[in-house]
Short mmCIF file of C-alpha atoms and ligand atoms in Angstrom, two decimals:
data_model
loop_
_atom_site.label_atom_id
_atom_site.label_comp_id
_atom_site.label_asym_id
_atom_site.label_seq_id
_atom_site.Cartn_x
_atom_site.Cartn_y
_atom_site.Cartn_z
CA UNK A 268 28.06 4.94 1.39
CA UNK A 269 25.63 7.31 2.99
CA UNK A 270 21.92 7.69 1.56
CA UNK A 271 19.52 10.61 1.97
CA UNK A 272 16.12 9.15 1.54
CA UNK A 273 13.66 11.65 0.30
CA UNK A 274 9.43 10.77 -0.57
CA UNK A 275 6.14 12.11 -1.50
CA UNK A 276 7.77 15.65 -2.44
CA UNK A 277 4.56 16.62 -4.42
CA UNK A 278 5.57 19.95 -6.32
CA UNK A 279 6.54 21.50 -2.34
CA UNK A 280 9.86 23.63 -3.96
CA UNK A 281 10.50 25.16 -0.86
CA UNK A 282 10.63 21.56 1.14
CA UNK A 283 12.36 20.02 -1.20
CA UNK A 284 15.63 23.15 -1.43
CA UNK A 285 15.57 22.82 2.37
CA UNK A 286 16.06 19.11 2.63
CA UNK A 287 18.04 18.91 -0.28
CA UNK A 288 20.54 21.68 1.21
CA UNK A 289 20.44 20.03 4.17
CA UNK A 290 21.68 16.58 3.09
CA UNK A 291 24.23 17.72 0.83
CA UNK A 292 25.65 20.42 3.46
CA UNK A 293 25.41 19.08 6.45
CA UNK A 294 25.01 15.09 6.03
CA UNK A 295 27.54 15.16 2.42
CA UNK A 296 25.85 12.35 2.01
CA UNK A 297 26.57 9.96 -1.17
CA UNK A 298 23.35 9.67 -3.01
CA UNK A 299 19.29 9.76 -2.92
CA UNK A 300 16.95 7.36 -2.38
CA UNK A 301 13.77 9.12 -3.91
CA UNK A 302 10.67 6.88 -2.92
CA UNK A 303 7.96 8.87 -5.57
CA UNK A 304 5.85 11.51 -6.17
CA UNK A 305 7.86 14.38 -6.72
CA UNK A 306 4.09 15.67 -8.21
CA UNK A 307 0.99 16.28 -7.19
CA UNK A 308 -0.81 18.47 -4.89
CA UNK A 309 1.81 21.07 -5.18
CA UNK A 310 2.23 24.52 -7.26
CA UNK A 311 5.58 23.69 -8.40
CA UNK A 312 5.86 20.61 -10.72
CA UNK A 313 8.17 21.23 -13.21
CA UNK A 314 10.69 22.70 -10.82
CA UNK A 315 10.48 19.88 -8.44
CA UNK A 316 10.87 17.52 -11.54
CA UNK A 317 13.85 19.53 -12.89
CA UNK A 318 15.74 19.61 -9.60
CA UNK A 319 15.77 16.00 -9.20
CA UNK A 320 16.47 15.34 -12.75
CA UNK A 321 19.58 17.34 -12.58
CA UNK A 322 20.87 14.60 -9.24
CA UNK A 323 22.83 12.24 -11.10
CA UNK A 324 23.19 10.03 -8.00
CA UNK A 325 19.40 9.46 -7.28
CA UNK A 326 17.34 6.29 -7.10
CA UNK A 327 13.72 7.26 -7.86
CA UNK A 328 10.98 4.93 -8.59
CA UNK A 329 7.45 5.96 -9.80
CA UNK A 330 4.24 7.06 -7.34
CA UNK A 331 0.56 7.34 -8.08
CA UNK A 332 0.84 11.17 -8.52
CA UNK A 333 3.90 10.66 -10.80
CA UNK A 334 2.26 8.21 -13.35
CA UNK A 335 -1.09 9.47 -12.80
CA UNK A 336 0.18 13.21 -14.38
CA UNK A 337 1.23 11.60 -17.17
CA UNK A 338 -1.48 9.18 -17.89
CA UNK A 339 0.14 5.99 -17.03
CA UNK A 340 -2.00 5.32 -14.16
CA UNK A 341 -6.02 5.49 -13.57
CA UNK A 342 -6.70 8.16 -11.58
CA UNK A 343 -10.82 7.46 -11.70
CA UNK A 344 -10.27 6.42 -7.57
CA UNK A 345 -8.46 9.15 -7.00
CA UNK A 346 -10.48 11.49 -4.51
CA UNK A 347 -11.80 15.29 -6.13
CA UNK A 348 -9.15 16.86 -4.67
CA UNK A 349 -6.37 15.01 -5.77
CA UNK A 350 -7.54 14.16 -9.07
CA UNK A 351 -7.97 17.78 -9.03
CA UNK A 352 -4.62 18.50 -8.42
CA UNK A 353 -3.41 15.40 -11.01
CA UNK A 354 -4.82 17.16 -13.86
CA UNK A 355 -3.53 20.69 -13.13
CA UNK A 356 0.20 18.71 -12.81
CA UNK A 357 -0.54 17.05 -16.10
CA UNK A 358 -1.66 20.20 -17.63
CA UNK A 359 1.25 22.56 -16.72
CA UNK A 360 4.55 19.54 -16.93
CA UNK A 361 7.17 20.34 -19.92
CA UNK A 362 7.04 17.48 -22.17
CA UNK A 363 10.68 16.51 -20.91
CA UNK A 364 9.14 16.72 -17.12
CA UNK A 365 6.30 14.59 -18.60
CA UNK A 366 8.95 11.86 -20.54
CA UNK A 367 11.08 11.97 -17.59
CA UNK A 368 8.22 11.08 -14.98
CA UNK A 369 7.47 8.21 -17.53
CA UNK A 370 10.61 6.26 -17.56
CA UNK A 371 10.78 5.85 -13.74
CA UNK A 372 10.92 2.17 -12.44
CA UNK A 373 8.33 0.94 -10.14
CA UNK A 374 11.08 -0.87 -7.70
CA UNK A 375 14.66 -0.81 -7.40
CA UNK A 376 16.90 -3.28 -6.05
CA UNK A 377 20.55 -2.38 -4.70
CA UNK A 378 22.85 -4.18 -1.66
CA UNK A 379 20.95 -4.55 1.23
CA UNK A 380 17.88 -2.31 0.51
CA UNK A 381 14.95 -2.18 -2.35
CA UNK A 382 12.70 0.67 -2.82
CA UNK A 383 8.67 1.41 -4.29
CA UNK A 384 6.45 3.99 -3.42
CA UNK A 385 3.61 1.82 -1.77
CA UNK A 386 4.48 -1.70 -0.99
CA UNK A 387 6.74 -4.92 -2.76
CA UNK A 388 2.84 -6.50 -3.84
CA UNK A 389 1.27 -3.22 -5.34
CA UNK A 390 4.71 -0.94 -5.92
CA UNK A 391 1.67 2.20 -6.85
CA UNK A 392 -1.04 1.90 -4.92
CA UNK A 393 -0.97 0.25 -1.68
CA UNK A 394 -0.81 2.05 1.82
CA UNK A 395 0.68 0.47 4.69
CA UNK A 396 -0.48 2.36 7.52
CA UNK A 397 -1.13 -1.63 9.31
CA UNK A 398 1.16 -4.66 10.72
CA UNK A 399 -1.01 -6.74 8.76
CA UNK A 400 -0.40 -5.42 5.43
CA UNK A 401 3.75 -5.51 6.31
CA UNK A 402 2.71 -8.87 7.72
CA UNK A 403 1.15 -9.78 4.23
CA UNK A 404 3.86 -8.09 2.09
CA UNK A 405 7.04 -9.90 3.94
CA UNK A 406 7.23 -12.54 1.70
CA UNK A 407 8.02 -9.64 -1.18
CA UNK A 408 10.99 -8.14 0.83
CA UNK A 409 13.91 -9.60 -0.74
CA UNK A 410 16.48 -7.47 0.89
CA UNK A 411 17.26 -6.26 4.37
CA UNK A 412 15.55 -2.93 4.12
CA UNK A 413 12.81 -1.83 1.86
CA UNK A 414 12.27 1.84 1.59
CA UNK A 415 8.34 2.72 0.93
CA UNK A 416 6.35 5.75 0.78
CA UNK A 417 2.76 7.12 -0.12
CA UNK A 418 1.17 7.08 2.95
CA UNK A 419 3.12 10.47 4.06
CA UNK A 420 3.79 8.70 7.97
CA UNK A 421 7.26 8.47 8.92
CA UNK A 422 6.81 4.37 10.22
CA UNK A 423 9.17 1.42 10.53
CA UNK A 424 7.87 -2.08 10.49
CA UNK A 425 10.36 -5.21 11.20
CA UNK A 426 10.28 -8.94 11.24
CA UNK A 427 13.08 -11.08 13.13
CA UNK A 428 14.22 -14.35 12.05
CA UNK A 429 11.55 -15.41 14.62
CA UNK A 430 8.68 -13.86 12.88
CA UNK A 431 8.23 -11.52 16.34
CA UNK A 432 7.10 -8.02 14.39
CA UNK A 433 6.85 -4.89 15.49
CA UNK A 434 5.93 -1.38 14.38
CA UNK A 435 7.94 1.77 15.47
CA UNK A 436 7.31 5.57 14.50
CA UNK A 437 9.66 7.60 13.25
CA UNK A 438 9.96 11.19 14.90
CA UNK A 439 12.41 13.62 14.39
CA UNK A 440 15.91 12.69 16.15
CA UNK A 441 15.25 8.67 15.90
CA UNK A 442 18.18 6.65 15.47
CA UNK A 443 17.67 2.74 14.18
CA UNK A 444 20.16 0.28 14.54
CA UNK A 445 19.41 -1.88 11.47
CA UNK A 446 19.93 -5.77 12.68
CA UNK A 447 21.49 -7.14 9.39
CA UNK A 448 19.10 -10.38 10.32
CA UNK A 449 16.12 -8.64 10.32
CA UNK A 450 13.40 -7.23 6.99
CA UNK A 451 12.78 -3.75 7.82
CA UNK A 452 9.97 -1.56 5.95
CA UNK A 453 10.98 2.07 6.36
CA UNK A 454 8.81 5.11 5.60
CA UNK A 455 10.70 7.87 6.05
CA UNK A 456 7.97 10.13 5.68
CA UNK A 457 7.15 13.22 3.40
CA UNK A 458 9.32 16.31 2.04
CA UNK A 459 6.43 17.90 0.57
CA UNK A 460 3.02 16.70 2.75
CA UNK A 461 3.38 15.71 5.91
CA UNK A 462 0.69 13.50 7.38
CA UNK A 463 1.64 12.94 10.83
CA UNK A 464 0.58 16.08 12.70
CA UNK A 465 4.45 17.26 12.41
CA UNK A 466 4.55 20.10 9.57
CA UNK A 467 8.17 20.16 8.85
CA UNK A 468 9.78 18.51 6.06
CA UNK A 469 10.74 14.73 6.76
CA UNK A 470 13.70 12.96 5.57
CA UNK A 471 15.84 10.21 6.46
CA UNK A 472 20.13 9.48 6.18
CA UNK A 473 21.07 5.61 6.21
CA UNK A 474 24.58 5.36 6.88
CA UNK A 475 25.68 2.05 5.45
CA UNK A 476 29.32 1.50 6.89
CA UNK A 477 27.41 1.76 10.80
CA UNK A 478 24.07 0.39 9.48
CA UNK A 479 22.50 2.95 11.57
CA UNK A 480 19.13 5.15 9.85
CA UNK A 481 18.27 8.57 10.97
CA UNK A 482 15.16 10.72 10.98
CA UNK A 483 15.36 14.34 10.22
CA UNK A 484 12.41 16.73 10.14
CA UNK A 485 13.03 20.76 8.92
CA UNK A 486 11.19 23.71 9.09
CA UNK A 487 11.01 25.20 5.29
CA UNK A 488 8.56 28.42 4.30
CA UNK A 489 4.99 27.36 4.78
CA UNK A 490 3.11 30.70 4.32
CA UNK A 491 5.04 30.81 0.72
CA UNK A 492 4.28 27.45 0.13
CA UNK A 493 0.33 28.07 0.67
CA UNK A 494 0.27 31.45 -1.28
CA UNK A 495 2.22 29.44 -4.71
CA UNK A 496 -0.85 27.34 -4.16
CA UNK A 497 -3.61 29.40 -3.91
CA UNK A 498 -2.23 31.67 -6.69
CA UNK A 499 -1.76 28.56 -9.04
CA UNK A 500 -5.77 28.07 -8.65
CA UNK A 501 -5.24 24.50 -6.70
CA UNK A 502 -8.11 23.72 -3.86
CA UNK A 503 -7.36 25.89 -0.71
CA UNK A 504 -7.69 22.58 1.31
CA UNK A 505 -3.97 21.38 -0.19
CA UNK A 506 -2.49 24.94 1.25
CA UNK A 507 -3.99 24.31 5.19
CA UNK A 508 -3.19 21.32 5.27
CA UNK A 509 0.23 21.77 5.18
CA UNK A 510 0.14 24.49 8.02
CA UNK A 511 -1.72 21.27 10.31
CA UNK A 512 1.21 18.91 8.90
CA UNK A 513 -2.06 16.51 8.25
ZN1 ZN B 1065 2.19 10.97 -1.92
#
């Protein structure tokens, strides 16, 4: 089986075609591994939503932006421009979009790997940017891989039997050998909002027959992107910051 692991797409249409095209053309890969937050942010919501709807071989658990559009979670801590952006999503999803964000689960389990959008303890809300919160959360990670996302930063965290950790990044081209011993945390970064200084679209393929994981970054239409945004009436600040990639 190979996997095309896909996060933090937040309403980015144009990121989301690309990688999507990409995977199915060029890496026929099997299914999806969706790690949350197709909304938010982003001018295009309910086609984002609608697109990965229509995959019928797609794991998807819930994020922040997800729930928070449909009034599942409290958005009060969100900061003004995100809670900005959360009520514009909630405003303009279809009431399928809406029932469909709803139903999501807030962890998967499956063979070797289990997926949430922040972290085994707090499957919503926590970031971890840190060793010491993968350090903290090990205990939770009851399978050989767990795919995160939410913090946009393409990042691999590992323990050995040993308890010797380490933290690698994951830039375009990487290739990790996953050690069937080992708990891995894998971010494979964002479709929709990269955070790393990078501004192209970030996905990841798992191969599980060779247990190997690669990192794939794309170019997609920025400029088009940035004008859906502006025209939609969201802050300017989410259209530049996807031009910086930060
Ligand atoms: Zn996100």
């Amino acid at each position: 089986m190979k996997y095309g692991i896909i996060s933090d797409i937040h309403s980015n249409l144009e990121a989301l075609n690309i990688i999507l095209d990409y995977l199915k053309r060029s890496e026929k890969i099997d299914r999806f591994i969706c790690c949350g937050d197709i909304v938010g942010y982003g001018a295009k919501p309910n086609e984002c939503t609608e697109i990965i709807r229509q995959l019928d071989n797609c794991y998807m658990v819930a994020g922040n932006h997800d729930w928070g559009a449909v009034g599942l979670e409290d958005t009060s801590f969100f900061n003004p421009i995100a809670l900005a952006a959360v009520e514009w999503t909630g405003r303009h999803l279809t009431e399928d979009n809406r029932n469909y964000l709803k139903n999501f689960a807030s962890e998967i389990e499956e063979n070797n790997f289990m997926l949430v959008h922040g972290s085994p303890g707090d499957p919503i809300n926590e970031y971890i940017f840190e060793q010491s919160t993968f350090l903290a959360n090990l205990p939770r990670i009851k399978k050989n891989i767990c795919f995160v996302g939410h913090t946009h930063i393409p990042l691999c965290f590992y323990a050995t039997p040993s308890q010797e950790i380490k933290g690698i990044p994951l830039d375009d081209g990487t290739v990790l050998e996953i050690n069937p011993t080992y708990k891995y945390l894998i971010n494979c970064g964002s479709v929709g909002q990269p955070r790393d200084g990078d501004p192209r679209a970030s996905c990841g393929i798992y191969d599980e027959e060779t247990n190997i994981l690669r990192i794939k970054r794309i170019k997609y239409d920025i400029a088009k992107t940035q004008e859906e945004i502006l025209n939609a009436g969201l802050p300017s600040s989410l259209a530049l910051r996807l031009g910086r990639g930060r």
